[in-house]
PDB file of C-alpha atoms in Angstrom:
ATOM      1  CA  MET A   1      69.360  32.501 -79.844  1.00 54.00           C
ATOM      2  CA  LYS A   2      69.263  31.874 -83.571  1.00 55.00           C
ATOM      3  CA  TRP A   3      66.923  30.385 -86.110  1.00 56.00           C
ATOM      4  CA  GLY A   4      67.374  26.646 -86.410  1.00 55.00           C
ATOM      5  CA  LYS A   5      66.189  23.935 -88.762  1.00 63.00           C
ATOM      6  CA  ASN A   6      65.122  20.409 -87.903  1.00 62.00           C
ATOM      7  CA  SER A   7      63.122  17.691 -89.671  1.00 66.00           C
ATOM      8  CA  VAL A   8      59.886  19.645 -89.145  1.00 63.00           C
ATOM      9  CA  GLY A   9      61.106  23.007 -90.438  1.00 64.00           C
ATOM     10  CA  TRP A  10      62.638  26.281 -89.300  1.00 61.00           C
ATOM     11  CA  HIS A  11      62.257  27.268 -85.653  1.00 52.00           C
ATOM     12  CA  PHE A  12      63.466  29.928 -83.305  1.00 57.00           C
ATOM     13  CA  GLY A  13      64.022  27.957 -80.183  1.00 74.00           C
ATOM     14  CA  PHE A  14      65.310  24.879 -78.486  1.00 82.00           C
ATOM     15  CA  LYS A  15      65.414  21.097 -78.584  1.00 87.00           C
ATOM     16  CA  LEU A  16      64.999  18.934 -75.512  1.00 90.00           C
ATOM     17  CA  HIS A  17      67.216  15.833 -75.577  1.00 92.00           C
ATOM     18  CA  LEU A  18      66.195  12.976 -73.268  1.00 93.00           C
ATOM     19  CA  ILE A  19      67.629   9.686 -72.077  1.00 92.00           C
ATOM     20  CA  ILE A  20      65.230   7.302 -70.343  1.00 91.00           C
ATOM     21  CA  ASN A  21      65.560   3.801 -68.925  1.00 90.00           C
ATOM     22  CA  ASP A  22      63.328   0.778 -69.591  1.00 88.00           C
ATOM     23  CA  CYS A  23      60.893   1.964 -66.885  1.00 89.00           C
ATOM     24  CA  GLY A  24      60.358   5.326 -68.595  1.00 91.00           C
ATOM     25  CA  GLU A  25      62.284   7.227 -65.895  1.00 93.00           C
ATOM     26  CA  LEU A  26      64.352  10.233 -66.922  1.00 94.00           C
ATOM     27  CA  LEU A  27      68.076   9.545 -66.632  1.00 94.00           C
ATOM     28  CA  ALA A  28      69.348  12.695 -68.325  1.00 94.00           C
ATOM     29  CA  PHE A  29      68.123  15.685 -70.255  1.00 94.00           C
ATOM     30  CA  LYS A  30      69.755  18.585 -72.015  1.00 94.00           C
ATOM     31  CA  LEU A  31      68.372  21.681 -73.662  1.00 91.00           C
ATOM     32  CA  THR A  32      70.128  22.910 -76.814  1.00 89.00           C
ATOM     33  CA  GLN A  33      69.430  25.499 -79.451  1.00 85.00           C
ATOM     34  CA  ALA A  34      67.378  24.193 -82.364  1.00 78.00           C
ATOM     35  CA  PHE A  35      70.291  24.137 -84.812  1.00 81.00           C
ATOM     36  CA  VAL A  36      72.574  21.909 -82.674  1.00 87.00           C
ATOM     37  CA  ASP A  37      73.267  18.435 -84.088  1.00 90.00           C
ATOM     38  CA  ASP A  38      71.460  15.737 -82.079  1.00 90.00           C
ATOM     39  CA  ARG A  39      74.718  13.814 -81.558  1.00 92.00           C
ATOM     40  CA  LYS A  40      76.550  16.700 -79.896  1.00 94.00           C
ATOM     41  CA  PRO A  41      74.981  16.539 -76.380  1.00 93.00           C
ATOM     42  CA  VAL A  42      75.174  12.727 -76.151  1.00 94.00           C
ATOM     43  CA  PRO A  43      78.678  12.424 -74.604  1.00 93.00           C
ATOM     44  CA  ASP A  44      77.834  14.854 -71.781  1.00 94.00           C
ATOM     45  CA  MET A  45      74.443  13.285 -71.127  1.00 94.00           C
ATOM     46  CA  THR A  46      75.876   9.764 -70.887  1.00 93.00           C
ATOM     47  CA  LYS A  47      78.893  10.421 -68.638  1.00 92.00           C
ATOM     48  CA  ASP A  48      77.822   8.066 -65.849  1.00 89.00           C
ATOM     49  CA  LEU A  49      75.931   5.494 -67.921  1.00 91.00           C
ATOM     50  CA  ILE A  50      76.993   1.993 -68.964  1.00 91.00           C
ATOM     51  CA  GLY A  51      75.184  -0.687 -70.933  1.00 91.00           C
ATOM     52  CA  LYS A  52      73.258  -0.039 -74.133  1.00 91.00           C
ATOM     53  CA  LEU A  53      71.927   3.190 -75.562  1.00 90.00           C
ATOM     54  CA  PHE A  54      69.264   2.959 -78.279  1.00 89.00           C
ATOM     55  CA  GLY A  55      68.691   5.795 -80.702  1.00 86.00           C
ATOM     56  CA  ASP A  56      67.270   6.549 -84.114  1.00 84.00           C
ATOM     57  CA  ARG A  57      69.237   6.933 -87.337  1.00 82.00           C
ATOM     58  CA  GLY A  58      70.081  10.542 -86.480  1.00 83.00           C
ATOM     59  CA  TYR A  59      72.615   9.315 -83.928  1.00 86.00           C
ATOM     60  CA  ILE A  60      74.692   7.251 -86.361  1.00 86.00           C
ATOM     61  CA  SER A  61      78.333   8.276 -86.054  1.00 87.00           C
ATOM     62  CA  GLN A  62      81.421   6.072 -85.932  1.00 88.00           C
ATOM     63  CA  LYS A  63      83.242   8.629 -83.785  1.00 93.00           C
ATOM     64  CA  LEU A  64      80.371   8.812 -81.269  1.00 92.00           C
ATOM     65  CA  PHE A  65      80.043   5.009 -81.224  1.00 90.00           C
ATOM     66  CA  GLU A  66      83.754   4.565 -80.456  1.00 92.00           C
ATOM     67  CA  GLU A  67      83.784   7.285 -77.791  1.00 93.00           C
ATOM     68  CA  LEU A  68      80.830   5.750 -75.959  1.00 93.00           C
ATOM     69  CA  TYR A  69      82.094   2.175 -76.406  1.00 93.00           C
ATOM     70  CA  GLN A  70      85.391   3.047 -74.694  1.00 94.00           C
ATOM     71  CA  ARG A  71      83.347   4.177 -71.667  1.00 92.00           C
ATOM     72  CA  GLY A  72      81.304   0.956 -71.566  1.00 93.00           C
ATOM     73  CA  LEU A  73      78.230   2.212 -73.392  1.00 93.00           C
ATOM     74  CA  GLU A  74      77.137   0.534 -76.628  1.00 91.00           C
ATOM     75  CA  LEU A  75      75.229   2.762 -79.061  1.00 89.00           C
ATOM     76  CA  VAL A  76      72.642   0.746 -81.022  1.00 88.00           C
ATOM     77  CA  THR A  77      70.834   2.306 -83.990  1.00 85.00           C
ATOM     78  CA  LYS A  78      69.057   1.120 -87.101  1.00 79.00           C
ATOM     79  CA  SER A  79      71.137   1.259 -90.273  1.00 75.00           C
ATOM     80  CA  LYS A  80      70.604   3.809 -92.984  1.00 69.00           C
ATOM     81  CA  LYS A  81      69.420   2.397 -96.308  1.00 67.00           C
ATOM     82  CA  LYS A  82      72.732   2.971 -98.099  1.00 69.00           C
ATOM     83  CA  MET A  83      74.849   1.445 -95.319  1.00 65.00           C
ATOM     84  CA  LYS A  84      76.360  -2.029 -95.505  1.00 68.00           C
ATOM     85  CA  ASN A  85      74.464  -4.749 -93.688  1.00 68.00           C
ATOM     86  CA  ARG A  86      75.847  -5.598 -90.267  1.00 71.00           C
ATOM     87  CA  LEU A  87      75.099  -8.275 -87.747  1.00 71.00           C
ATOM     88  CA  VAL A  88      72.887  -7.111 -84.907  1.00 75.00           C
ATOM     89  CA  LYS A  89      72.057  -9.232 -81.872  1.00 82.00           C
ATOM     90  CA  LEU A  90      68.435 -10.395 -81.815  1.00 81.00           C
ATOM     91  CA  ILE A  91      67.741  -8.716 -78.462  1.00 78.00           C
ATOM     92  CA  ASP A  92      69.079  -5.429 -79.862  1.00 80.00           C
ATOM     93  CA  LYS A  93      66.757  -5.712 -82.881  1.00 81.00           C
ATOM     94  CA  ILE A  94      63.802  -6.348 -80.604  1.00 77.00           C
ATOM     95  CA  LEU A  95      64.691  -3.431 -78.323  1.00 79.00           C
ATOM     96  CA  LEU A  96      65.184  -1.112 -81.305  1.00 79.00           C
ATOM     97  CA  ARG A  97      61.552  -1.749 -82.184  1.00 78.00           C
ATOM     98  CA  LYS A  98      60.616  -0.601 -78.666  1.00 80.00           C
ATOM     99  CA  ARG A  99      62.221   2.797 -79.284  1.00 79.00           C
ATOM    100  CA  ALA A 100      58.727   4.222 -79.745  1.00 83.00           C
ATOM    101  CA  VAL A 101      58.545   4.408 -75.942  1.00 88.00           C
ATOM    102  CA  ILE A 102      60.631   7.604 -76.054  1.00 86.00           C
ATOM    103  CA  GLU A 103      57.984   9.105 -78.345  1.00 88.00           C
ATOM    104  CA  SER A 104      55.369   8.170 -75.743  1.00 90.00           C
ATOM    105  CA  VAL A 105      57.450   9.932 -73.097  1.00 92.00           C
ATOM    106  CA  ASN A 106      57.623  13.012 -75.332  1.00 89.00           C
ATOM    107  CA  ASP A 107      53.847  12.818 -75.756  1.00 91.00           C
ATOM    108  CA  HIS A 108      53.336  12.617 -71.966  1.00 93.00           C
ATOM    109  CA  LEU A 109      55.640  15.612 -71.470  1.00 93.00           C
ATOM    110  CA  LYS A 110      53.789  17.680 -74.071  1.00 90.00           C
ATOM    111  CA  ASN A 111      50.192  16.733 -73.325  1.00 90.00           C
ATOM    112  CA  ILE A 112      50.081  15.764 -69.649  1.00 91.00           C
ATOM    113  CA  CYS A 113      52.946  17.818 -68.218  1.00 90.00           C
ATOM    114  CA  GLN A 114      52.367  20.681 -70.686  1.00 88.00           C
ATOM    115  CA  ILE A 115      55.963  21.555 -71.548  1.00 87.00           C
ATOM    116  CA  GLU A 116      55.144  22.496 -75.151  1.00 78.00           C
ATOM    117  CA  HIS A 117      54.018  26.071 -74.933  1.00 69.00           C
ATOM    118  CA  SER A 118      54.897  28.731 -77.482  1.00 68.00           C
ATOM    119  CA  ARG A 119      53.605  31.839 -75.732  1.00 68.00           C
ATOM    120  CA  HIS A 120      56.265  32.434 -73.084  1.00 68.00           C
ATOM    121  CA  ARG A 121      57.079  36.080 -72.589  1.00 73.00           C
ATOM    122  CA  SER A 122      60.557  35.527 -71.187  1.00 76.00           C
ATOM    123  CA  PRO A 123      63.292  32.871 -71.227  1.00 78.00           C
ATOM    124  CA  PHE A 124      62.901  32.574 -67.443  1.00 83.00           C
ATOM    125  CA  ASN A 125      59.208  31.649 -67.776  1.00 84.00           C
ATOM    126  CA  PHE A 126      60.121  29.130 -70.462  1.00 84.00           C
ATOM    127  CA  LEU A 127      62.717  27.453 -68.220  1.00 88.00           C
ATOM    128  CA  VAL A 128      60.437  27.413 -65.168  1.00 89.00           C
ATOM    129  CA  ASN A 129      57.672  25.790 -67.243  1.00 89.00           C
ATOM    130  CA  LEU A 130      60.124  23.218 -68.638  1.00 92.00           C
ATOM    131  CA  MET A 131      61.575  22.302 -65.235  1.00 94.00           C
ATOM    132  CA  ALA A 132      58.107  22.084 -63.672  1.00 94.00           C
ATOM    133  CA  GLY A 133      56.944  19.797 -66.493  1.00 94.00           C
ATOM    134  CA  LEU A 134      59.987  17.524 -66.118  1.00 95.00           C
ATOM    135  CA  ALA A 135      59.498  17.376 -62.351  1.00 95.00           C
ATOM    136  CA  ALA A 136      55.799  16.608 -62.799  1.00 95.00           C
ATOM    137  CA  TYR A 137      56.671  13.783 -65.191  1.00 95.00           C
ATOM    138  CA  THR A 138      58.934  12.140 -62.605  1.00 95.00           C
ATOM    139  CA  TYR A 139      55.965  11.916 -60.223  1.00 95.00           C
ATOM    140  CA  LEU A 140      53.554  10.345 -62.726  1.00 94.00           C
ATOM    141  CA  PRO A 141      52.405   7.011 -61.279  1.00 92.00           C
ATOM    142  CA  LYS A 142      52.397   5.259 -64.652  1.00 91.00           C
ATOM    143  CA  LYS A 143      55.114   6.050 -67.170  1.00 91.00           C
ATOM    144  CA  PRO A 144      55.568   4.526 -70.636  1.00 88.00           C
ATOM    145  CA  SER A 145      57.889   1.533 -70.207  1.00 87.00           C
ATOM    146  CA  ILE A 146      59.275  -1.580 -71.851  1.00 82.00           C
ATOM    147  CA  ASP A 147      58.611  -4.907 -70.194  1.00 75.00           C
ATOM    148  CA  ILE A 148      61.895  -6.646 -71.011  1.00 68.00           C
ATOM    149  CA  TYR A 149      61.917  -9.063 -68.091  1.00 64.00           C
ATOM    150  CA  PRO A 150      59.995 -12.306 -68.677  1.00 60.00           C
ATOM    151  CA  LYS A 151      57.405 -13.076 -66.014  1.00 61.00           C
ATOM    152  CA  ASP A 152      55.531 -16.234 -65.103  1.00 58.00           C
ATOM    153  CA  LEU A 153      57.865 -18.440 -67.128  1.00 55.00           C
ATOM    154  CA  PRO A 154      58.809 -21.752 -65.556  1.00 59.00           C
ATOM    155  CA  ALA A 155      62.497 -22.189 -64.958  1.00 58.00           C
ATOM    156  CA  LEU A 156      64.230 -24.190 -67.666  1.00 55.00           C
ATOM    157  CA  PRO A 157      64.986 -27.769 -66.627  1.00 58.00           C
ATOM    158  CA  PRO A 158      68.657 -28.584 -66.137  1.00 59.00           C
ATOM    159  CA  ALA A 159      70.469 -29.933 -69.167  1.00 56.00           C
ATOM    160  CA  ILE A 160      70.780 -33.728 -69.313  1.00 58.00           C
ATOM    161  CA  PHE A 161      74.091 -35.168 -70.479  1.00 51.00           C
TER     162      PHE A 161
END
């Protein structure tokens, strides 16, 4: 293990990378050392996924986008301020605003499932605590989710020609 730096500061430890679906269920997770670039574990974590993957600006990479796109997975991120404007589908813009759900999942993991704990005396205890917290999260009856399916809307009338 080595010292690592992230947006918060210098740490001796790890980062937990998560992929969730719209229902807040864990699809994949990976533990890396603190200094590992956030984009590095993405290809391994998304091996069996297709569709759309939403991430923050830290995941912007043309190489990563192309690699995932070839496998049927579209990476959607907000643009950085100095990037050229690009067309983004309206549904993608709306779903990008719902990215805060992953922060709610992180909050549940830290506060309800108690995975954030800095007093472990061994790496084994750390891993047992982490795995127990992730397992406990999967059994939570109510997870943070995105309601992307419209309900109680009358069917559109057929088009008249």
